Coordinates of C-alpha atoms (C1' of nucleotides) in Angstrom, one line a residue:
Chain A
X1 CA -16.7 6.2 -66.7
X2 CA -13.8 8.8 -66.3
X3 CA -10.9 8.9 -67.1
X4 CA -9.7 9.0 -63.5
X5 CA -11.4 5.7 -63.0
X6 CA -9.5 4.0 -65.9
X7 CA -6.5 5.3 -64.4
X8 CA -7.1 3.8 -60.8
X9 CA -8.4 0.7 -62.4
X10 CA -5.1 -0.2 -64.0
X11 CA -4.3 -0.4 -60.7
X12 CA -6.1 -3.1 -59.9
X13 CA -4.0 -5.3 -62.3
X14 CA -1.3 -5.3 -59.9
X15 CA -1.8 -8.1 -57.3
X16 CA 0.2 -10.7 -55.4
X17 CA 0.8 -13.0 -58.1
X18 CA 1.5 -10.0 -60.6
X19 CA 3.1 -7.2 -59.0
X20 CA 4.8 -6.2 -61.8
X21 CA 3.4 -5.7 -65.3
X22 CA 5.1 -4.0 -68.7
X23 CA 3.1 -2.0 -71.0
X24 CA 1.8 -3.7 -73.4
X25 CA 0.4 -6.6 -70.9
X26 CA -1.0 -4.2 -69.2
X27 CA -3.0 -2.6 -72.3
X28 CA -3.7 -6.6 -73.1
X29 CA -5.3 -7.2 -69.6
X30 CA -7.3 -3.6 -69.2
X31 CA -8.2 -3.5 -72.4
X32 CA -7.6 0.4 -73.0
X33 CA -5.9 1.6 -75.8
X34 CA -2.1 1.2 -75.5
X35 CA -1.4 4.8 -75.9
X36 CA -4.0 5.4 -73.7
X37 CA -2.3 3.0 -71.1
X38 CA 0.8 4.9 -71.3
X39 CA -0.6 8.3 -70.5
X40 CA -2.5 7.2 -68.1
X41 CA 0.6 4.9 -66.7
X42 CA 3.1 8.2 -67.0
X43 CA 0.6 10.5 -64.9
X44 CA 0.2 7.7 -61.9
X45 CA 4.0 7.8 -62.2
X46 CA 4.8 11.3 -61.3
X47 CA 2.6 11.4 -58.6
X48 CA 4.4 8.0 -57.4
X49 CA 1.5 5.5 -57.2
X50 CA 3.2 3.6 -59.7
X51 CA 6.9 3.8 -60.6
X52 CA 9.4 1.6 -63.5
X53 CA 11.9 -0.7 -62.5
X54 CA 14.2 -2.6 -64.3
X55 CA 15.4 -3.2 -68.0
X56 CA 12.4 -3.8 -69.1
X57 CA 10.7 -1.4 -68.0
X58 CA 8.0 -2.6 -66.3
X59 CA 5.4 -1.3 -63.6
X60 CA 4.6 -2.1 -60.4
X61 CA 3.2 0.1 -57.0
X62 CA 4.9 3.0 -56.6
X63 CA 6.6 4.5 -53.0
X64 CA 3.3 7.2 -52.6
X65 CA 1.2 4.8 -50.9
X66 CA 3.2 5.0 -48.3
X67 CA 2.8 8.2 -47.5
X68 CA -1.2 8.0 -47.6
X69 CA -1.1 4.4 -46.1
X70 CA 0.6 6.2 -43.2
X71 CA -1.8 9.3 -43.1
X72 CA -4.8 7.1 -43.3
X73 CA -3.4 4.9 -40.8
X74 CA -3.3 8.3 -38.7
X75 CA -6.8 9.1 -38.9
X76 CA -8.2 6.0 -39.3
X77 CA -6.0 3.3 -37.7
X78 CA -6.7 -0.2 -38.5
X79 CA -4.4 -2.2 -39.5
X80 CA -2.4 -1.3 -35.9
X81 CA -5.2 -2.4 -34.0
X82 CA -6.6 -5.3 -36.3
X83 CA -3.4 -7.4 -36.1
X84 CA -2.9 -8.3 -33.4
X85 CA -6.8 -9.6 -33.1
X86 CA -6.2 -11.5 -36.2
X87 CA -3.5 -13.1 -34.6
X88 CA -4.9 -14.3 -31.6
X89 CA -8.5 -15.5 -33.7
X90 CA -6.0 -17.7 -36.0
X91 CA -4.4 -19.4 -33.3
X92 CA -7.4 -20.0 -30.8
X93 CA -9.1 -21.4 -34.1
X94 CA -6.5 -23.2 -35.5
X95 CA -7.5 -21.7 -39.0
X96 CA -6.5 -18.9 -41.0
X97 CA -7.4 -15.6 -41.0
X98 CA -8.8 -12.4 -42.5
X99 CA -10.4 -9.0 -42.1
X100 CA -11.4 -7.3 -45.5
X101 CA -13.1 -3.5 -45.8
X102 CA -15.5 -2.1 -48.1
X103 CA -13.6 0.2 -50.4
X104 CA -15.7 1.6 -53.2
X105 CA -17.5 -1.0 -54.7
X106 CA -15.6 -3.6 -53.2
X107 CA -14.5 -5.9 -50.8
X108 CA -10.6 -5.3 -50.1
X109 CA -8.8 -8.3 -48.3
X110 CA -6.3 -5.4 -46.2
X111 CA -5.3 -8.1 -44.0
X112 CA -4.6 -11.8 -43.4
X113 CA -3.0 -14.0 -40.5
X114 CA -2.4 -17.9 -40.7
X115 CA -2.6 -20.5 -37.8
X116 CA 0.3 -22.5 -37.9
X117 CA -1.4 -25.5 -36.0
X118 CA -2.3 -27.3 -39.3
X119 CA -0.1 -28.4 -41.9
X120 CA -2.8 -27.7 -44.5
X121 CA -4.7 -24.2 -44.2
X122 CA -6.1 -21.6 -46.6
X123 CA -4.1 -19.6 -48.5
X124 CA -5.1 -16.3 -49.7
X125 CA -4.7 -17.4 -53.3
X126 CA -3.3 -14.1 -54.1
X127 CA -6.8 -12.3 -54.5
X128 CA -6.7 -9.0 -53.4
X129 CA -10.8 -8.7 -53.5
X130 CA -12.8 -10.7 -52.8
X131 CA -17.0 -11.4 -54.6
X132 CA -19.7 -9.8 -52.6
X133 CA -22.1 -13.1 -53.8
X134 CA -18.9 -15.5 -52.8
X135 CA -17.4 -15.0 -50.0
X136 CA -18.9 -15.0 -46.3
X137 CA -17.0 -11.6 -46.3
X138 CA -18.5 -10.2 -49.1
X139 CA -22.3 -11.6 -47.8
X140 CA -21.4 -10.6 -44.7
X141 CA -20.8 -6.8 -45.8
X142 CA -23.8 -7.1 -48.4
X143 CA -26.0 -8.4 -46.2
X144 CA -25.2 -4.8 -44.2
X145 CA -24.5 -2.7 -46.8
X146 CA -26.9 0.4 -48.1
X147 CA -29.5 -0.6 -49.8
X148 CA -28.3 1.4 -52.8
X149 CA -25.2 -0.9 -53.1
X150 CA -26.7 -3.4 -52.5
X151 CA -28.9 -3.8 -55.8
X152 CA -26.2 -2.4 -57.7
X153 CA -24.2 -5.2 -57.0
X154 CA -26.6 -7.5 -57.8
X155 CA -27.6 -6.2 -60.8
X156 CA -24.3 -7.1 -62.2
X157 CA -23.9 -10.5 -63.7
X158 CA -22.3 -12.3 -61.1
X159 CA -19.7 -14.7 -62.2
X160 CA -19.9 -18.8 -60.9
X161 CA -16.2 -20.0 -59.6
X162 CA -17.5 -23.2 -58.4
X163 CA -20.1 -25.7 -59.2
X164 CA -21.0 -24.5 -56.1
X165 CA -21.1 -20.4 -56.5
X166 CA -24.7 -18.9 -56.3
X167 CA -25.4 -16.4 -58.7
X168 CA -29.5 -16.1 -58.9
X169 CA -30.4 -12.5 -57.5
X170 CA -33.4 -13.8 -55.6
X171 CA -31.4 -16.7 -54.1
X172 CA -28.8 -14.4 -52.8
X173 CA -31.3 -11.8 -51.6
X174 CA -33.0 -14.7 -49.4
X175 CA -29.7 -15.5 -48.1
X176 CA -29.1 -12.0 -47.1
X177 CA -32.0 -11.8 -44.9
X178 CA -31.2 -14.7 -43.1
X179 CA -27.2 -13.6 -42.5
X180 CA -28.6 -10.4 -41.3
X181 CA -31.3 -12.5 -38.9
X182 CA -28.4 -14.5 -37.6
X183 CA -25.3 -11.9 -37.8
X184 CA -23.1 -14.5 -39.1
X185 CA -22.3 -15.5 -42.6
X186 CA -20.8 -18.5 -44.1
X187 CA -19.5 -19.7 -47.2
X188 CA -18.9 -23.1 -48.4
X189 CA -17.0 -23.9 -51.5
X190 CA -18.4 -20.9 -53.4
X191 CA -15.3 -19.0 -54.2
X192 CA -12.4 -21.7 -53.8
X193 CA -13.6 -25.3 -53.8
X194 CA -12.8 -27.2 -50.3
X195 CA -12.5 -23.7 -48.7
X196 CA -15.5 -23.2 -45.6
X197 CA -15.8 -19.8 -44.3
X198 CA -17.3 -17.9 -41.5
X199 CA -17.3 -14.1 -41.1
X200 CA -19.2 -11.2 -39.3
X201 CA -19.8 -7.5 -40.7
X202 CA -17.6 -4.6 -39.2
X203 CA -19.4 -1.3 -38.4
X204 CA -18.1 2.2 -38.0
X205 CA -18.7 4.8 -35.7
X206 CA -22.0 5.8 -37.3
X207 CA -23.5 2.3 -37.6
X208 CA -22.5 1.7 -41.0
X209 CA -21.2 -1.8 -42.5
X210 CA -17.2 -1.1 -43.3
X211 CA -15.9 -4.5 -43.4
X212 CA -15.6 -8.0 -42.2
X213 CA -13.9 -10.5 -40.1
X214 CA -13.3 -14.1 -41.4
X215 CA -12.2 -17.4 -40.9
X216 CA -11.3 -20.1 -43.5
X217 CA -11.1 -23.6 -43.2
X218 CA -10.4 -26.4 -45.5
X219 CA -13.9 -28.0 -45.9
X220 CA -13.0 -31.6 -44.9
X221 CA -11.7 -30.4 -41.5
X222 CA -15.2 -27.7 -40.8
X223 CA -17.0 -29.9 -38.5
X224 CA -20.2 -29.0 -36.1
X225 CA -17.6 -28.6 -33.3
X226 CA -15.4 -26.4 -35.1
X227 CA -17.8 -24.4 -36.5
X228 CA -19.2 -23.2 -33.4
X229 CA -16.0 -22.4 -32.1
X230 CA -14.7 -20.5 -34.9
X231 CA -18.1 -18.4 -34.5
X232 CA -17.6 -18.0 -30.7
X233 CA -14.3 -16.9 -31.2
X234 CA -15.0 -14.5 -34.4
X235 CA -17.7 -12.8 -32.6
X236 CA -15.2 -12.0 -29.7
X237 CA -12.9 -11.0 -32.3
X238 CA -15.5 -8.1 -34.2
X239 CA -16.3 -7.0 -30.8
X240 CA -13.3 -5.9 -30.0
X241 CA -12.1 -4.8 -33.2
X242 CA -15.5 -2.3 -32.7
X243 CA -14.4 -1.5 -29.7
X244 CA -11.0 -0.7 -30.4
X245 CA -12.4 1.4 -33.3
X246 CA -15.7 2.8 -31.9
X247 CA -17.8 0.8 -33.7
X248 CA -21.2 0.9 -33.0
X249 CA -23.3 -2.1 -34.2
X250 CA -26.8 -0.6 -35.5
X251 CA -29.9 -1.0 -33.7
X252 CA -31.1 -4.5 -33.4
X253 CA -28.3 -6.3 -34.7
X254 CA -27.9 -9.8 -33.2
X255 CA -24.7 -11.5 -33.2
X256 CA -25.0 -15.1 -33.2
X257 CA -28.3 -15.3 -33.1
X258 CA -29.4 -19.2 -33.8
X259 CA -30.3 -19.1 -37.9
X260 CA -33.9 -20.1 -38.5
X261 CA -32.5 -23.1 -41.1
X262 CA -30.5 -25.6 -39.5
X263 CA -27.3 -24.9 -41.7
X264 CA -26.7 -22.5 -44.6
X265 CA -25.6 -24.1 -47.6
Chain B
X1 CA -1.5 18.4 -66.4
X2 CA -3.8 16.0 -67.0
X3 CA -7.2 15.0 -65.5
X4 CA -5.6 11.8 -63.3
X5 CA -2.9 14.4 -61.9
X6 CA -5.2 16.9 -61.1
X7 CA -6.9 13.9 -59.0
X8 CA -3.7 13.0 -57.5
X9 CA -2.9 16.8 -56.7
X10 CA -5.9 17.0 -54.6
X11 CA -5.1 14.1 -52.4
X12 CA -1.8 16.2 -51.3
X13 CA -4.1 18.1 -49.4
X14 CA -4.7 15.8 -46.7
X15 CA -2.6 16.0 -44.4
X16 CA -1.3 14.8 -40.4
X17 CA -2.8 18.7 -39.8
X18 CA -6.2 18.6 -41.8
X19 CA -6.7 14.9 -42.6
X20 CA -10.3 15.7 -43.1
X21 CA -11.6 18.5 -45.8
X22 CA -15.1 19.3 -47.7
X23 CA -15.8 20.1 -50.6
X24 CA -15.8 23.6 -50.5
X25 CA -12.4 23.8 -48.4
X26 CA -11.0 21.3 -51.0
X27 CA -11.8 23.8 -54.3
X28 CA -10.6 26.6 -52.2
X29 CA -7.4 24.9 -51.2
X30 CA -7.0 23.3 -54.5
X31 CA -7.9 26.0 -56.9
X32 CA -9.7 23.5 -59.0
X33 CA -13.4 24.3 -59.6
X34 CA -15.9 22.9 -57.5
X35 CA -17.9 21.2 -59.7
X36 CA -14.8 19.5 -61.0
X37 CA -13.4 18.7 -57.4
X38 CA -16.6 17.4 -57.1
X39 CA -16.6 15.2 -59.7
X40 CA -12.9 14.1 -59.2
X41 CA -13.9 13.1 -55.2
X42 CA -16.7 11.0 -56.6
X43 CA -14.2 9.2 -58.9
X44 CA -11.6 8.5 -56.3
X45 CA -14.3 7.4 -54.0
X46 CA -15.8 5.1 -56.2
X47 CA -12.1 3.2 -56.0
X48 CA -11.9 3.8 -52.2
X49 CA -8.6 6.1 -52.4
X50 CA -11.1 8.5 -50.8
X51 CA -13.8 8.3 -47.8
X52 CA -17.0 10.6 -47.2
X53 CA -17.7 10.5 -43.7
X54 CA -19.6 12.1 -41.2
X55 CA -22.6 14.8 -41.1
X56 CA -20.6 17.2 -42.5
X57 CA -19.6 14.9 -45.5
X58 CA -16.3 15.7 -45.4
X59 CA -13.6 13.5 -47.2
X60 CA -10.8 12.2 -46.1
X61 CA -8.0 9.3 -47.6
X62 CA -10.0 6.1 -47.9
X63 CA -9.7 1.9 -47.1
X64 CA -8.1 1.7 -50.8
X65 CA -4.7 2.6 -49.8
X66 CA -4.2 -0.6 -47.2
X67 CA -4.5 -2.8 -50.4
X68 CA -2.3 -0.8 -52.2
X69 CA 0.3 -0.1 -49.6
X70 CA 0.3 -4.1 -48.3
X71 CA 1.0 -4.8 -51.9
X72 CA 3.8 -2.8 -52.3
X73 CA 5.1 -3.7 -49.3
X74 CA 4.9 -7.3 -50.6
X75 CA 6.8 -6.2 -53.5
X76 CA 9.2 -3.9 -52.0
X77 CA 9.3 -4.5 -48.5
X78 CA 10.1 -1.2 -46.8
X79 CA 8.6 0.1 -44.0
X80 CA 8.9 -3.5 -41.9
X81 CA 13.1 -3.0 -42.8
X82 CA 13.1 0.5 -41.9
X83 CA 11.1 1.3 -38.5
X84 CA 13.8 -1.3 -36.7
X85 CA 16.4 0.4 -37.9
X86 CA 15.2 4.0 -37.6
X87 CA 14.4 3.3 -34.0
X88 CA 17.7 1.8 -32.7
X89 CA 19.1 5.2 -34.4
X90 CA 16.8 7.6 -32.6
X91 CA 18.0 5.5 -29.9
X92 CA 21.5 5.4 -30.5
X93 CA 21.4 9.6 -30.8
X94 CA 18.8 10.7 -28.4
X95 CA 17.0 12.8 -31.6
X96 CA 14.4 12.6 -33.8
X97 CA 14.9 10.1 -36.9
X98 CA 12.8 10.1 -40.6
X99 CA 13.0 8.4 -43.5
X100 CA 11.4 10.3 -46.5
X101 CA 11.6 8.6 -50.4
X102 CA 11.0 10.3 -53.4
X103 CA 7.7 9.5 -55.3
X104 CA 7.4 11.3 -58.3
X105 CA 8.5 15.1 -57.8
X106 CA 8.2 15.2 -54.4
X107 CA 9.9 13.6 -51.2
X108 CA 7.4 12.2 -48.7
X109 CA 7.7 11.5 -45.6
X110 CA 7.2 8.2 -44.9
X111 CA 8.0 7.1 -41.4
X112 CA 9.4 9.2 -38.1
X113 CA 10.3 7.7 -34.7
X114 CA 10.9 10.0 -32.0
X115 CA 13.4 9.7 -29.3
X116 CA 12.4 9.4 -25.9
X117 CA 15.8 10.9 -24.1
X118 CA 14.9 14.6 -24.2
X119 CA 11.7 16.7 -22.9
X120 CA 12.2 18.7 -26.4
X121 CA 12.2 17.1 -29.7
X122 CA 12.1 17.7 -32.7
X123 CA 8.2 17.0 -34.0
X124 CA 7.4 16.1 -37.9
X125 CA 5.4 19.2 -37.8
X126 CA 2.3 17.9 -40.1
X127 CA 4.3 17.9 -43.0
X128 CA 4.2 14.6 -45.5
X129 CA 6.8 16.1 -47.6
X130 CA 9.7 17.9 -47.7
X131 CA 10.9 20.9 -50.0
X132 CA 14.1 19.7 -51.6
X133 CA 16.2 22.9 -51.2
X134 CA 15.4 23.6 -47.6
X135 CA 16.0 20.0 -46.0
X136 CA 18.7 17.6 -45.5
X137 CA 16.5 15.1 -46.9
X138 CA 15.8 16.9 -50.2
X139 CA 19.1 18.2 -50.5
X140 CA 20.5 14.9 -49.9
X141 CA 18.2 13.1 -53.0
X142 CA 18.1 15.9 -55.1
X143 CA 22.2 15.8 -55.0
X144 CA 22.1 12.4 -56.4
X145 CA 18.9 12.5 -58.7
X146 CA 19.2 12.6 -62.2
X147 CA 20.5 15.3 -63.7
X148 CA 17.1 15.8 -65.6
X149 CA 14.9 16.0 -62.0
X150 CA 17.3 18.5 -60.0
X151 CA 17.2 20.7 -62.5
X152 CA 13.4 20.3 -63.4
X153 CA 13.1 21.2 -59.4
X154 CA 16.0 23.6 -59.1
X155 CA 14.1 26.2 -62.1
X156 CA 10.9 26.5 -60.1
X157 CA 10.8 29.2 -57.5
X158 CA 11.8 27.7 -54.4
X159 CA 10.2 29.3 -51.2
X160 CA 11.5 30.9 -48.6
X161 CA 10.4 29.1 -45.3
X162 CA 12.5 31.2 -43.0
X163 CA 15.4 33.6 -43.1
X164 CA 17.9 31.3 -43.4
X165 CA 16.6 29.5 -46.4
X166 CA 18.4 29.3 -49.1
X167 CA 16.4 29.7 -52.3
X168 CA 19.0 31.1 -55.0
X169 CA 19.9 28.0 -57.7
X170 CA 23.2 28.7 -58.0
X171 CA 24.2 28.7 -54.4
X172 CA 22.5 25.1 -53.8
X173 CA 24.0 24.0 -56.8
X174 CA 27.0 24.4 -55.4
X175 CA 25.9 23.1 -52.1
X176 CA 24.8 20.1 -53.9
X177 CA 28.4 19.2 -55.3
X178 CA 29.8 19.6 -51.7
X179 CA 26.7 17.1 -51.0
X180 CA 28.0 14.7 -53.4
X181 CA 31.6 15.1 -52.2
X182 CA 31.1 14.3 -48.3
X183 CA 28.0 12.3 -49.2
X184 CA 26.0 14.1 -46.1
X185 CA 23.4 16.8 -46.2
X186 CA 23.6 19.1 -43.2
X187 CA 20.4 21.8 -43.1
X188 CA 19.8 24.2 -40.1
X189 CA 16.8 26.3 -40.0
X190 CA 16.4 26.2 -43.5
X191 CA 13.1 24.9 -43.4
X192 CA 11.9 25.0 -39.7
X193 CA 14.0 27.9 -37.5
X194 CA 15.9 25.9 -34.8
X195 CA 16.2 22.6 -36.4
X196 CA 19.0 21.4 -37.4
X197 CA 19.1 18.3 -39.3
X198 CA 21.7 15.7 -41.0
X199 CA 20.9 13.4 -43.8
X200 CA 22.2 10.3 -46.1
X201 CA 20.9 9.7 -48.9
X202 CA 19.4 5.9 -49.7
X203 CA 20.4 4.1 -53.1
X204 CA 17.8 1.0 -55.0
X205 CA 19.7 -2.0 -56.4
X206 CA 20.3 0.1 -59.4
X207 CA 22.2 2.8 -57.4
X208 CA 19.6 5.4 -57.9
X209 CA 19.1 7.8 -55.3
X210 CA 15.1 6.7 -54.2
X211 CA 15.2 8.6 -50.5
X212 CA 17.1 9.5 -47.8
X213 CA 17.7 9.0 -44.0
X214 CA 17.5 11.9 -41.4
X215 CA 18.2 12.8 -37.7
X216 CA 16.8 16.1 -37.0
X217 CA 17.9 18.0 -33.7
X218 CA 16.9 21.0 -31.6
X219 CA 19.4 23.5 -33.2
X220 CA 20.1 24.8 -29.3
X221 CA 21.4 21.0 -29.1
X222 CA 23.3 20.8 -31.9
X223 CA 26.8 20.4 -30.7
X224 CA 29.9 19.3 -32.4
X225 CA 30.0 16.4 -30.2
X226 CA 26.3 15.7 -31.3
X227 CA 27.1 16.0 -34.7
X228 CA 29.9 14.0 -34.9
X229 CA 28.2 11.0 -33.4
X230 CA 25.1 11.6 -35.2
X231 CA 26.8 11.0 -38.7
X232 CA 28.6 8.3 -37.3
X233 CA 25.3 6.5 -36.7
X234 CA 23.3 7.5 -40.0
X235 CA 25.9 6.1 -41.7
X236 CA 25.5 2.7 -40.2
X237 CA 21.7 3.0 -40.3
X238 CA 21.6 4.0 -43.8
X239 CA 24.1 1.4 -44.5
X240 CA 21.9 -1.5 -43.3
X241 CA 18.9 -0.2 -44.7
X242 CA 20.5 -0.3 -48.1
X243 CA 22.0 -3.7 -47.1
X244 CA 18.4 -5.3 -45.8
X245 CA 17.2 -3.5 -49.3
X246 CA 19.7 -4.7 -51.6
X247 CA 20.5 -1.3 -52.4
X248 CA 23.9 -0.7 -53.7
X249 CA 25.4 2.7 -53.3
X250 CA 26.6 4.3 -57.0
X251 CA 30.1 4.0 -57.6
X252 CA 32.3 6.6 -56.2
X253 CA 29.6 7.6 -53.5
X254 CA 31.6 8.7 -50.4
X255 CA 30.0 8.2 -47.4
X256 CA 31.0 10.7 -44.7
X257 CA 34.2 11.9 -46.2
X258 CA 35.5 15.0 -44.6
X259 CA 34.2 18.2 -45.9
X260 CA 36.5 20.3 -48.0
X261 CA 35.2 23.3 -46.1
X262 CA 34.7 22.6 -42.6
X263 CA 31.0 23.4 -41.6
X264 CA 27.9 23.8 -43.9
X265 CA 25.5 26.8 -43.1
Chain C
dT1 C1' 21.2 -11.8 -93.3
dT2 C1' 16.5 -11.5 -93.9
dT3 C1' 12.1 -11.7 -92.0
dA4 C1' 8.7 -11.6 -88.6
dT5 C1' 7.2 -10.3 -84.2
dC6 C1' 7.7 -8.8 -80.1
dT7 C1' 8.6 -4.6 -77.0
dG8 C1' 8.2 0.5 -75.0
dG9 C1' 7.1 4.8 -76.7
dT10 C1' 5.0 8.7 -80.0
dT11 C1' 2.1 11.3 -83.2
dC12 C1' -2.2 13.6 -84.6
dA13 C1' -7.0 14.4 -86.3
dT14 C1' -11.4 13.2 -84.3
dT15 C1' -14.3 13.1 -80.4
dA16 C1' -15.8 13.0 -76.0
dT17 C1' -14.8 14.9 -71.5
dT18 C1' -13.9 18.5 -68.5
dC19 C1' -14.4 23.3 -67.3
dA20 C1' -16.4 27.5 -65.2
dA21 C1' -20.1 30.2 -63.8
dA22 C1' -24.4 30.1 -62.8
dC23 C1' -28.1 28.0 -60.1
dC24 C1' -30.6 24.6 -56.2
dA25 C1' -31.6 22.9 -51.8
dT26 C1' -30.1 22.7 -46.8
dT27 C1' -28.2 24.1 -42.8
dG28 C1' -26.7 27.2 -39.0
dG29 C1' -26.3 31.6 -37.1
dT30 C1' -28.0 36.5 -36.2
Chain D
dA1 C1' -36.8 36.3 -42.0
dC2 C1' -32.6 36.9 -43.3
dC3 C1' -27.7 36.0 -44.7
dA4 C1' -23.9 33.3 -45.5
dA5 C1' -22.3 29.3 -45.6
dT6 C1' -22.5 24.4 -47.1
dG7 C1' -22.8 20.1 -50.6
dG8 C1' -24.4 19.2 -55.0
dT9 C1' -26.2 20.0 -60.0
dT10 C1' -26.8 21.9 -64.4
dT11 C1' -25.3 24.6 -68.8
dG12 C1' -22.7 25.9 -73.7
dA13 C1' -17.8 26.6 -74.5
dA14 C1' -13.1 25.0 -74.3
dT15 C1' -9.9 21.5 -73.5
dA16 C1' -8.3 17.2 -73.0
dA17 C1' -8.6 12.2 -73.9
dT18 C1' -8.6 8.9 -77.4
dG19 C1' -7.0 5.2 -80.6
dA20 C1' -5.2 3.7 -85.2
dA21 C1' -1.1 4.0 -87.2
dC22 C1' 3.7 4.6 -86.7
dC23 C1' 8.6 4.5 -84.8
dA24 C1' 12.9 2.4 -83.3
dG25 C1' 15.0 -1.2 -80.9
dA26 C1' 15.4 -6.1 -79.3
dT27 C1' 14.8 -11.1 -80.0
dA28 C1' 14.2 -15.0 -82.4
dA29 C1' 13.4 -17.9 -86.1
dA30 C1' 14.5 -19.1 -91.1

DNA sequence: TTTATCTGGTTCATTATTCAAACCATTGGT
DNA sequence: ACCAATGGTTTGAATAATGAACCAGATAAA
């Protein structure tokens, strides 16, 4: 791995529960050499995707991803036209929730919306990816993705959250097949106990899986009922989003198709 | 320079203009070899700060920076406090309005509202950032930077973007202290002929200078009258910005005090 | 006060990565 | 068929990254 990597990847220590982190945690939690961390730290500095607040010193996200948040917003927009579609799927499903792109080797959660019609709902936990083998986003997405990623992904050792988390290879290959038969994928209590999800893949301009769309309920409240009107709605919602964005689903995709088995896992 | 830098360098060549480049284009533009470029596009791909799209396989700024830029605006809300505000004043004066923070060495342009009074406006041009001796922006930060920055930036060789730029150290350094005595940075034509523009500069809750606040007019429309009530406004506007940001302007700071000589360049 | 242990930051010999110029394989135009 | 592009890949030689040890300062316990 380069050394640009290692630099980008002490990025991905900052999240929402940690946006802020002082050297030497930050060597603890990557696990690169302190001085290392430091060098590497300095460099992201002066270009601004990281800058040092405070009396002690500490880092956090820096003011230059503005700048490329707004020129990829520019070429690409997304979060502009994904909002607002969010916000109309969380409050004519009651539940929260969430679109998540494909960035590298993985699953980004770029946005989130909650329903206010429930005192309880899901919470975004302060992840800021989410598992490919985990999450109906990420199986969504895998189910979609190029082969190549595919079995690179699953080649890793996949780690179990819950009791519930699948991590055999074979398993989760099966399970691919049948999201991409139906279109839809679903999760129940395999990232977050007593979290159900629902999501649908995203595709670009040139047919290629970019993302997902997803809805998350707390478990006790999925019923048969709401379940198929959370996958009415979300199907509505990724058309649009396409549409809005010039997606093309490939050839032969089926959204919503009835699944062969009665109810995934 | 280092090896993360020279990644980071090459990212500054997308831009509003050219948001998309290949790989030749990029070692051309960049001067970097293309077997390095290469290599360092593959590395910021692989975290998703970079895209390869189309049959051209061009690349162009990737899904990475939404995660990045929602987390800092988690952290450090900015762009949801400043687009109000930089709205009402394009509003309030009939002319263009930015907002540009410095990241690293650089001031970047982070957000621009255009005013809808007038058939001609003042456009952003394609630029994402701004050179500090030849804008009211950059001359507004770099008049309140630290002493160790403005003179890091004032011993490069600062270009000439049209006649009426400025580009000899002494002169701007004195320019600078009548900066820091009316607490306004006034620019015309420096860096684009027949724009004039005003700017305040922008102060974190440690009262360091972190960006700046501009209206930019059609020199041809420039009038005293306009003038007048465009520093008027900025003030305000910069002062709520600061106020919504907790930012506290450094002590002494004089905020639209007279100038001792009565009309910049 | 002494001691111990944190912190952010620095140094320097060893080592591994990056560099540049060449070369491939395709593609598009003449 | 040719030429000039393109994206991508290989090669010894040069350069940069690395990590253990080391500061100096702050904090806290003894």
């Amino acid at each position: 791995m380069g050394t640009v990597s290692k630099a980008l990847e002490l990025l991905d220590l900052f999240r929402r529960d940690r946006p802020q982190i002082g050297l030497s945690d930050l060597a603890r939690l990557s696990g690169v050499n302190k001085a290392t961390c430091f060098r590497l730290m300095t460099e992201l500095q002066t270009y601004g995707l990281i800058e040092q607040i405070g009396a002690a010193r500490e880092y956090r996200i820096g003011p230059a991803v503005l700048r490329l948040a707004a020129l990829r917003e520019e070429v690409a927009p997304f979060k502009s036209v994904v909002v607002p579609i969010l916000t109309a799927l969380a409050e004519s499903t009651g539940e929260s929730t969430h679109v998540s792109v494909l960035a590298g080797d993985r699953v980004e959660l770029v946005h989130f919306v909650y329903s206010t019609q429930h005192g309880t709902r899901v919470m975004m936990h302060d992840a800021d990816h989410l598992p490919f083998h985990a999450s109906s986003s990420g199986l969504a997405i895998l189910a979609h993705a190029p082969e190549a990623l595919r079995e690179r992904i699953l080649a890793r050792k996949l780690p179990k959250f819950t009791p519930q988390t699948q991590t055999d290879p074979a398993i989760i290959r099966a399970r691919l097949d049948e999201i991409r038969r139906s279109g839809i994928a679903e999760s129940a209590g395999s990232f977050e106990e007593d979290v159900h999800s629902v999501a649908v893949p995203l595709f670009n301009a040139r047919s290629t899986c970019m993302g997902a769309v997803a809805v998350a309920a707390p478990s006790a409240r999925m019923s048969d009922a709401l379940r198929a009107r959370i996958k009415a709605e979300i199907i509505t919602a990724a058309l649009q989003i396409m549409q809005l964005r010039g997606g093309i689903p490939p050839e032969g995709f089926a959204l919503g198709a009835p699944p062969s088995i009665p109810s995934p896992p």
